Amino acid sequence: MPELVNSQQNISLIQNLTSNKKYYIQTYGCQMNVYDSELVATQLENSGYEKTDKIDKADAIFLNTCAIREKAEETVHNRLSNLHTLKKKNPKLILGVLGCMAQNLKNDLLESKPYVDVILGPDSYRRIPELIKSREQKNEYLVDTKLSKFEVYEDLYPSRSEGINAWISIMRGCDKFCTFCIVPFTRGRERSRSIESIVEETKKCVSEGFLEITLLGQNVNSYKTPNGTFPELLKSVASVKGVKRIRYTSPHPQDIDDDLLEVMRNHSNICNQIHLPLQAGSNRILKRMNRTYTKQQFLDLVNKIRKYMPECSLSTDVIVGFPGETDEEFSETLEVIDEVGFNSAFMFKYSSRPGTKAAEYSDQINEDEKQSRLEKLIKLQKNKTLIANKKLIGTVQEVIVEKESKKSSHQWAGRTMGNTWVIFDKTNESLKDNIKVIITDAQGITLFGQREN
Ligand code: SAH
Ligand code: SF4
Ligand code: F3S
């Protein structure tokens, strides 16, 4: 009886359509991980999974992890212990650990968290459809943390959430080996995507309504292909029609050259903003960190950037309490911070990472000392941020309307080209409009203004 067969087919079709499995991804760490989670989302969606924001409704939960400091790892360990409860309630739940911790701590995870089903390093996400299938059929673990020498996701398009900014990863890995840093071990060697594939992805982002593109890489300006280096790539992306703003992160000071600054100066859609990680102000510590520049070379670079782009906003990363750092050497960091006047800074206590060179140094600084140095640094930088922001009072800034202000439904929030948030009263503009705002006040890390008529 053909009707019966047909109706049975219909029922199973409906079941397939309505019983889509759900995934939940939680992302820790840097923007590279945000981008990678979007790649993972694409893979899961291709395997018939649907995104959910409710973790207790998920059939598969993935944590995309970070190993940069001990605290980042602790957070994930705690999260996994909590998720064990969900797993006990639902043994079919797939629990996956992705990213830098998976790469770095797979043995530790296998031993201490045997209820984790999947451990995939940053170069293994292409295996997700295959592993989902095999995990659904057999109850097997899957571990793959092999790092690749080649770009592995060139043709894979990430599943992005709507918004203003789209991240585009342009290179992976790091060959710099700063002595404190785990990234070269978790992410492997440097490799770059082709200019064409990045330009294609940029066009796609524009057609989907993104206004801002942020080019990403652990060492973004080491980008290198037979068809060009970072300045050429930046020029090509800036020439894509419809790209309103371009940012990039994180560059290494050593690889910022005249060509790059020239391209930035010549393209009005490349934001006048550079993240310039200092790490420390003392030459001896910089050398011990293997940062490849001296304090003077860093200061000269700042001057050069400001010659090319006097309004360029600068941010930085600083580590306090690197092994062997004396009080005087720490004071040199404060001096550089004072002299440069960064618009903002990410400031960290040194965290020993097993496997790195600095973890073997015998002169580790105690926790209280690190804490007290961090507090001094934060106090100074807060003041510097306010001074830099107050300098903008009276200027007119280009701002994209990004979202409603958290404090009032009568106000918008948006960022300047320099990447500082501005709060301003609503008039007749809409979300995503690019408008001019006169800055009237600066408080904390935020600017306040009024739309220019
Ligand atoms: N590739 C980027 C940095 C990536 S990590 C660069 O070279 O600038 C982001 C920041 O974390 C670093 O700039 C550094 O300030 C900080 N960091 C890295 N390893 C750390 C460690 N072991 N302890 C404390 N902070 C660290
Ligand atoms: Fe880490 Fe240094 Fe590479 Fe940055 S440049 S990712 S700090 S090793
Ligand atoms: Fe963390 Fe890995 Fe990024 S260690 S900072 S997630 S590259």
CSV table of N, CA and C in Angstrom, one decimal, residues 5-128:
chain,number,residue,atom,x,y,z
A,5,VAL,N,3.3,3.7,2.9
A,5,VAL,CA,4.8,4.0,2.8
A,5,VAL,C,5.0,5.5,2.8
A,6,ASN,N,4.2,6.2,2.0
A,6,ASN,CA,4.3,7.6,1.9
A,6,ASN,C,4.2,8.3,3.2
A,7,SER,N,3.1,7.9,3.9
A,7,SER,CA,2.8,8.6,5.2
A,7,SER,C,3.9,8.3,6.2
A,8,GLN,N,4.4,7.1,6.1
A,8,GLN,CA,5.5,6.8,7.1
A,8,GLN,C,6.7,7.6,6.7
A,9,GLN,N,7.0,7.8,5.4
A,9,GLN,CA,8.1,8.6,5.0
A,9,GLN,C,7.9,10.0,5.5
A,10,ASN,N,6.6,10.5,5.4
A,10,ASN,CA,6.4,11.9,5.8
A,10,ASN,C,6.6,12.0,7.3
A,11,ILE,N,6.2,11.0,8.1
A,11,ILE,CA,6.4,11.1,9.5
A,11,ILE,C,7.9,11.2,9.9
A,12,SER,N,8.7,10.3,9.2
A,12,SER,CA,10.1,10.3,9.6
A,12,SER,C,10.7,11.6,9.1
A,13,LEU,N,10.2,12.2,8.0
A,13,LEU,CA,10.7,13.5,7.5
A,13,LEU,C,10.4,14.6,8.5
A,14,ILE,N,9.2,14.6,9.0
A,14,ILE,CA,8.8,15.6,10.0
A,14,ILE,C,9.6,15.4,11.3
A,15,GLN,N,9.8,14.1,11.6
A,15,GLN,CA,10.6,13.9,12.8
A,15,GLN,C,12.0,14.5,12.7
A,16,ASN,N,12.6,14.2,11.5
A,16,ASN,CA,13.9,14.8,11.2
A,16,ASN,C,14.0,16.3,11.3
A,17,LEU,N,12.9,16.9,10.8
A,17,LEU,CA,12.9,18.3,10.7
A,17,LEU,C,12.7,18.9,12.1
A,18,THR,N,11.8,18.2,12.9
A,18,THR,CA,11.5,18.8,14.2
A,18,THR,C,12.5,18.4,15.3
A,19,SER,N,13.2,17.2,15.1
A,19,SER,CA,14.0,16.8,16.2
A,19,SER,C,15.5,17.1,16.0
A,20,ASN,N,15.7,18.3,15.4
A,20,ASN,CA,17.1,18.7,15.2
A,20,ASN,C,17.8,18.8,16.5
A,21,LYS,N,19.0,18.2,16.5
A,21,LYS,CA,19.8,18.3,17.7
A,21,LYS,C,20.4,19.7,17.9
A,22,LYS,N,20.7,20.0,19.1
A,22,LYS,CA,21.1,21.3,19.4
A,22,LYS,C,22.5,21.4,20.0
A,23,TYR,N,23.2,22.5,19.6
A,23,TYR,CA,24.6,22.6,20.2
A,23,TYR,C,24.7,24.0,20.9
A,24,TYR,N,25.6,24.0,21.8
A,24,TYR,CA,25.9,25.2,22.6
A,24,TYR,C,27.4,25.3,22.7
A,25,ILE,N,27.9,26.5,22.3
A,25,ILE,CA,29.4,26.7,22.4
A,25,ILE,C,29.6,27.9,23.4
A,26,GLN,N,30.6,27.7,24.3
A,26,GLN,CA,31.0,28.8,25.1
A,26,GLN,C,32.5,29.1,24.8
A,27,THR,N,32.7,30.4,24.5
A,27,THR,CA,34.1,30.7,24.1
A,27,THR,C,34.8,31.5,25.1
A,28,TYR,N,36.0,31.1,25.4
A,28,TYR,CA,37.0,31.8,26.3
A,28,TYR,C,38.1,32.3,25.5
A,29,GLY,N,38.9,33.2,26.1
A,29,GLY,CA,40.1,33.6,25.4
A,29,GLY,C,40.0,34.8,24.4
A,30,CYS,N,40.8,34.8,23.4
A,30,CYS,CA,40.9,36.0,22.5
A,30,CYS,C,40.0,35.9,21.3
A,31,GLN,N,40.0,36.9,20.5
A,31,GLN,CA,39.1,37.0,19.3
A,31,GLN,C,39.4,35.9,18.4
A,32,MET,N,40.6,35.3,18.3
A,32,MET,CA,40.8,34.2,17.4
A,32,MET,C,39.9,33.0,17.8
A,33,ASN,N,39.7,32.9,19.1
A,33,ASN,CA,38.8,31.8,19.6
A,33,ASN,C,37.3,32.1,19.2
A,34,VAL,N,37.0,33.4,19.2
A,34,VAL,CA,35.6,33.8,18.8
A,34,VAL,C,35.4,33.4,17.4
A,35,TYR,N,36.4,33.7,16.5
A,35,TYR,CA,36.3,33.4,15.1
A,35,TYR,C,36.3,31.9,14.9
A,36,ASP,N,37.1,31.2,15.7
A,36,ASP,CA,37.1,29.7,15.5
A,36,ASP,C,35.8,29.1,16.0
A,37,SER,N,35.2,29.7,17.0
A,37,SER,CA,33.9,29.1,17.4
A,37,SER,C,32.8,29.3,16.3
A,38,GLU,N,33.0,30.4,15.5
A,38,GLU,CA,32.1,30.6,14.4
A,38,GLU,C,32.4,29.5,13.3
A,39,LEU,N,33.6,29.1,13.1
A,39,LEU,CA,33.9,28.0,12.2
A,39,LEU,C,33.3,26.7,12.7
A,40,VAL,N,33.5,26.5,14.0
A,40,VAL,CA,32.9,25.3,14.6
A,40,VAL,C,31.4,25.2,14.4
A,41,ALA,N,30.8,26.4,14.6
A,41,ALA,CA,29.3,26.5,14.4
A,41,ALA,C,28.9,26.1,13.0
A,42,THR,N,29.6,26.6,12.0
A,42,THR,CA,29.4,26.2,10.6
A,42,THR,C,29.4,24.6,10.5
A,43,GLN,N,30.5,24.0,11.0
A,43,GLN,CA,30.6,22.6,10.9
A,43,GLN,C,29.5,21.9,11.6
A,44,LEU,N,29.0,22.4,12.7
A,44,LEU,CA,27.9,21.7,13.4
A,44,LEU,C,26.6,21.8,12.7
A,45,GLU,N,26.4,23.0,12.1
A,45,GLU,CA,25.2,23.3,11.4
A,45,GLU,C,25.2,22.4,10.1
A,46,ASN,N,26.3,22.2,9.5
A,46,ASN,CA,26.4,21.3,8.4
A,46,ASN,C,26.1,19.8,8.8
A,47,SER,N,26.3,19.5,10.1
A,47,SER,CA,26.0,18.2,10.5
A,47,SER,C,24.6,18.0,11.1
A,48,GLY,N,23.8,19.1,10.8
A,48,GLY,CA,22.4,19.0,11.2
A,48,GLY,C,22.1,19.5,12.6
A,49,TYR,N,23.0,20.1,13.2
A,49,TYR,CA,22.8,20.7,14.6
A,49,TYR,C,22.3,22.1,14.5
A,50,GLU,N,21.6,22.5,15.5
A,50,GLU,CA,21.0,23.9,15.5
A,50,GLU,C,21.5,24.6,16.8
A,51,LYS,N,21.8,25.9,16.7
A,51,LYS,CA,22.3,26.6,17.8
A,51,LYS,C,21.3,26.8,18.9
A,52,THR,N,21.7,26.6,20.2
A,52,THR,CA,20.8,27.0,21.3
A,52,THR,C,21.5,27.9,22.3
A,53,ASP,N,20.8,28.8,22.9
A,53,ASP,CA,21.4,29.6,24.0
A,53,ASP,C,21.2,29.0,25.4
A,54,LYS,N,20.4,27.9,25.4
A,54,LYS,CA,20.1,27.3,26.7
A,54,LYS,C,20.9,26.0,26.8
A,55,ILE,N,21.9,26.1,27.7
A,55,ILE,CA,22.9,25.0,27.8
A,55,ILE,C,22.2,23.7,28.2
A,56,ASP,N,21.1,23.8,29.1
A,56,ASP,CA,20.5,22.5,29.5
A,56,ASP,C,19.6,21.9,28.5
A,57,LYS,N,19.5,22.6,27.3
A,57,LYS,CA,18.7,22.0,26.2
A,57,LYS,C,19.6,21.4,25.1
A,58,ALA,N,20.9,21.5,25.3
A,58,ALA,CA,21.9,21.1,24.3
A,58,ALA,C,22.1,19.6,24.3
A,59,ASP,N,22.3,19.1,23.0
A,59,ASP,CA,22.8,17.7,22.9
A,59,ASP,C,24.3,17.6,22.8
A,60,ALA,N,24.9,18.7,22.4
A,60,ALA,CA,26.4,18.8,22.4
A,60,ALA,C,26.8,20.1,22.9
A,61,ILE,N,27.7,20.1,23.9
A,61,ILE,CA,28.3,21.3,24.5
A,61,ILE,C,29.8,21.4,24.2
A,62,PHE,N,30.2,22.5,23.7
A,62,PHE,CA,31.6,22.7,23.4
A,62,PHE,C,32.2,23.9,24.2
A,63,LEU,N,33.3,23.7,24.8
A,63,LEU,CA,34.0,24.8,25.4
A,63,LEU,C,35.2,25.1,24.6
A,64,ASN,N,35.3,26.3,24.0
A,64,ASN,CA,36.5,26.7,23.3
A,64,ASN,C,37.4,27.5,24.2
A,65,THR,N,38.5,26.8,24.5
A,65,THR,CA,39.3,27.3,25.7
A,65,THR,C,40.5,28.1,25.4
A,66,CYS,N,41.0,28.7,26.5
A,66,CYS,CA,42.2,29.5,26.5
A,66,CYS,C,43.2,29.1,27.5
A,67,ALA,N,44.5,29.1,27.2
A,67,ALA,CA,45.6,28.7,28.1
A,67,ALA,C,46.6,29.8,28.5
A,68,ILE,N,46.2,31.0,28.1
A,68,ILE,CA,47.2,32.1,28.2
A,68,ILE,C,47.7,32.3,29.7
A,69,ARG,N,46.8,32.3,30.6
A,69,ARG,CA,47.2,32.4,32.0
A,69,ARG,C,46.5,31.3,32.9
A,70,GLU,N,47.1,31.0,34.0
A,70,GLU,CA,46.6,30.0,34.9
A,70,GLU,C,45.1,30.1,35.2
A,71,LYS,N,44.7,31.4,35.4
A,71,LYS,CA,43.3,31.7,35.7
A,71,LYS,C,42.3,31.2,34.6
A,72,ALA,N,42.7,31.4,33.4
A,72,ALA,CA,41.9,31.1,32.3
A,72,ALA,C,41.6,29.6,32.3
A,73,GLU,N,42.7,28.8,32.7
A,73,GLU,CA,42.5,27.3,32.7
A,73,GLU,C,41.6,26.9,33.9
A,74,GLU,N,41.8,27.6,35.0
A,74,GLU,CA,41.0,27.3,36.2
A,74,GLU,C,39.5,27.4,35.9
A,75,THR,N,39.2,28.5,35.2
A,75,THR,CA,37.8,28.8,34.9
A,75,THR,C,37.2,27.6,34.1
A,76,VAL,N,38.0,27.1,33.1
A,76,VAL,CA,37.5,26.0,32.3
A,76,VAL,C,37.3,24.7,33.1
A,77,HIS,N,38.3,24.4,34.0
A,77,HIS,CA,38.3,23.3,34.9
A,77,HIS,C,37.0,23.3,35.7
A,78,ASN,N,36.7,24.5,36.3
A,78,ASN,CA,35.5,24.6,37.1
A,78,ASN,C,34.2,24.4,36.3
A,79,ARG,N,34.2,25.0,35.1
A,79,ARG,CA,33.1,24.9,34.2
A,79,ARG,C,32.8,23.4,33.9
A,80,LEU,N,33.9,22.7,33.6
A,80,LEU,CA,33.8,21.3,33.2
A,80,LEU,C,33.2,20.5,34.4
A,81,SER,N,33.7,20.8,35.6
A,81,SER,CA,33.2,20.0,36.8
A,81,SER,C,31.7,20.3,36.9
A,82,ASN,N,31.2,21.5,36.6
A,82,ASN,CA,29.8,21.8,36.7
A,82,ASN,C,29.0,21.0,35.6
A,83,LEU,N,29.6,20.9,34.4
A,83,LEU,CA,29.0,20.3,33.3
A,83,LEU,C,28.9,18.7,33.5
A,84,HIS,N,29.7,18.2,34.4
A,84,HIS,CA,29.7,16.8,34.7
A,84,HIS,C,28.3,16.4,35.2
A,85,THR,N,27.7,17.3,36.0
A,85,THR,CA,26.3,17.1,36.5
A,85,THR,C,25.3,16.9,35.4
A,86,LEU,N,25.4,17.8,34.4
A,86,LEU,CA,24.5,17.6,33.2
A,86,LEU,C,24.7,16.3,32.5
A,87,LYS,N,26.0,15.9,32.4
A,87,LYS,CA,26.4,14.7,31.7
A,87,LYS,C,25.8,13.5,32.4
A,88,LYS,N,25.8,13.6,33.8
A,88,LYS,CA,25.3,12.4,34.6
A,88,LYS,C,23.8,12.3,34.3
A,89,LYS,N,23.1,13.4,34.2
A,89,LYS,CA,21.7,13.3,33.9
A,89,LYS,C,21.4,12.8,32.5
A,90,ASN,N,22.3,13.2,31.6
A,90,ASN,CA,22.0,12.8,30.2
A,90,ASN,C,23.3,12.2,29.6
A,91,PRO,N,23.5,10.9,29.8
A,91,PRO,CA,24.8,10.3,29.3
A,91,PRO,C,25.0,10.4,27.8
A,92,LYS,N,23.9,10.8,27.1
A,92,LYS,CA,24.1,10.9,25.6
A,92,LYS,C,24.7,12.2,25.2
A,93,LEU,N,24.7,13.2,26.2
A,93,LEU,CA,25.3,14.5,25.9
A,93,LEU,C,26.7,14.4,25.4
A,94,ILE,N,27.0,15.2,24.3
A,94,ILE,CA,28.4,15.2,23.9
A,94,ILE,C,29.1,16.4,24.5
A,95,LEU,N,30.2,16.2,25.2
A,95,LEU,CA,30.9,17.2,25.9
A,95,LEU,C,32.3,17.4,25.2
A,96,GLY,N,32.5,18.6,24.7
A,96,GLY,CA,33.8,18.7,23.9
A,96,GLY,C,34.7,19.9,24.5
A,97,VAL,N,35.9,19.7,24.5
A,97,VAL,CA,36.9,20.7,24.8
A,97,VAL,C,37.7,21.0,23.6
A,98,LEU,N,37.6,22.3,23.2
A,98,LEU,CA,38.3,22.7,22.0
A,98,LEU,C,39.4,23.8,22.3
A,99,GLY,N,40.2,24.1,21.4
A,99,GLY,CA,41.1,25.3,21.5
A,99,GLY,C,42.4,25.0,22.3
A,100,CYS,N,42.9,26.1,22.8
A,100,CYS,CA,44.3,26.1,23.3
A,100,CYS,C,44.6,25.2,24.5
A,101,MET,N,43.6,25.0,25.4
A,101,MET,CA,43.8,24.1,26.5
A,101,MET,C,43.7,22.7,26.0
A,102,ALA,N,42.9,22.4,25.1
A,102,ALA,CA,42.8,21.1,24.5
A,102,ALA,C,44.1,20.7,23.9
A,103,GLN,N,44.7,21.7,23.3
A,103,GLN,CA,46.0,21.4,22.7
A,103,GLN,C,47.1,21.1,23.7
A,104,ASN,N,47.0,22.0,24.8
A,104,ASN,CA,48.1,22.0,25.7
A,104,ASN,C,48.0,20.9,26.8
A,105,LEU,N,46.7,20.6,27.2
A,105,LEU,CA,46.5,19.8,28.4
A,105,LEU,C,45.7,18.5,28.1
A,106,LYS,N,45.9,18.0,26.9
A,106,LYS,CA,45.0,16.9,26.6
A,106,LYS,C,45.2,15.7,27.6
A,107,ASN,N,46.4,15.4,27.9
A,107,ASN,CA,46.6,14.2,28.8
A,107,ASN,C,46.0,14.5,30.2
A,108,ASP,N,46.3,15.7,30.7
A,108,ASP,CA,45.7,16.1,32.0
A,108,ASP,C,44.2,16.0,31.9
A,109,LEU,N,43.6,16.5,30.9
A,109,LEU,CA,42.1,16.5,30.8
A,109,LEU,C,41.6,15.0,30.7
A,110,LEU,N,42.3,14.2,29.9
A,110,LEU,CA,41.9,12.8,29.8
A,110,LEU,C,41.9,12.1,31.1
A,111,GLU,N,42.9,12.4,31.9
A,111,GLU,CA,43.0,11.8,33.2
A,111,GLU,C,42.0,12.4,34.2
A,112,SER,N,41.9,13.7,34.3
A,112,SER,CA,41.2,14.3,35.4
A,112,SER,C,39.7,14.5,35.0
A,113,LYS,N,39.3,14.5,33.7
A,113,LYS,CA,37.9,14.7,33.3
A,113,LYS,C,37.6,13.6,32.3
A,114,PRO,N,37.5,12.4,32.8
A,114,PRO,CA,37.2,11.3,31.8
A,114,PRO,C,35.9,11.3,31.2
A,115,TYR,N,35.0,12.2,31.7
A,115,TYR,CA,33.7,12.3,31.1
A,115,TYR,C,33.6,13.2,29.9
A,116,VAL,N,34.8,13.8,29.5
A,116,VAL,CA,34.9,14.7,28.3
A,116,VAL,C,34.9,13.7,27.1
A,117,ASP,N,34.1,13.9,26.1
A,117,ASP,CA,34.0,13.0,24.9
A,117,ASP,C,35.0,13.4,23.8
A,118,VAL,N,35.2,14.7,23.7
A,118,VAL,CA,35.9,15.2,22.5
A,118,VAL,C,36.9,16.2,22.9
A,119,ILE,N,38.2,16.0,22.4
A,119,ILE,CA,39.2,17.0,22.7
A,119,ILE,C,39.8,17.3,21.3
A,120,LEU,N,39.6,18.6,20.9
A,120,LEU,CA,40.2,18.9,19.6
A,120,LEU,C,41.0,20.2,19.7
A,121,GLY,N,42.2,20.2,19.1
A,121,GLY,CA,43.1,21.3,19.1
A,121,GLY,C,42.6,22.3,18.0
A,122,PRO,N,43.2,23.5,17.9
A,122,PRO,CA,42.7,24.5,17.0
A,122,PRO,C,42.9,24.2,15.5
A,123,ASP,N,43.6,23.2,15.2
A,123,ASP,CA,43.7,22.9,13.7
A,123,ASP,C,42.9,21.7,13.3
A,124,SER,N,42.0,21.2,14.2
A,124,SER,CA,41.3,19.9,14.0
A,124,SER,C,39.8,20.0,13.8
A,125,TYR,N,39.3,21.3,13.7
A,125,TYR,CA,37.9,21.5,13.7
A,125,TYR,C,37.2,20.9,12.4
A,126,ARG,N,38.0,20.7,11.4
A,126,ARG,CA,37.4,20.1,10.2
A,126,ARG,C,36.8,18.7,10.5
A,127,ARG,N,37.3,18.1,11.6
A,127,ARG,CA,36.9,16.7,11.9
A,127,ARG,C,35.6,16.6,12.6
A,128,ILE,N,35.0,17.8,12.9
A,128,ILE,CA,33.7,17.8,13.7
A,128,ILE,C,32.6,16.9,13.1
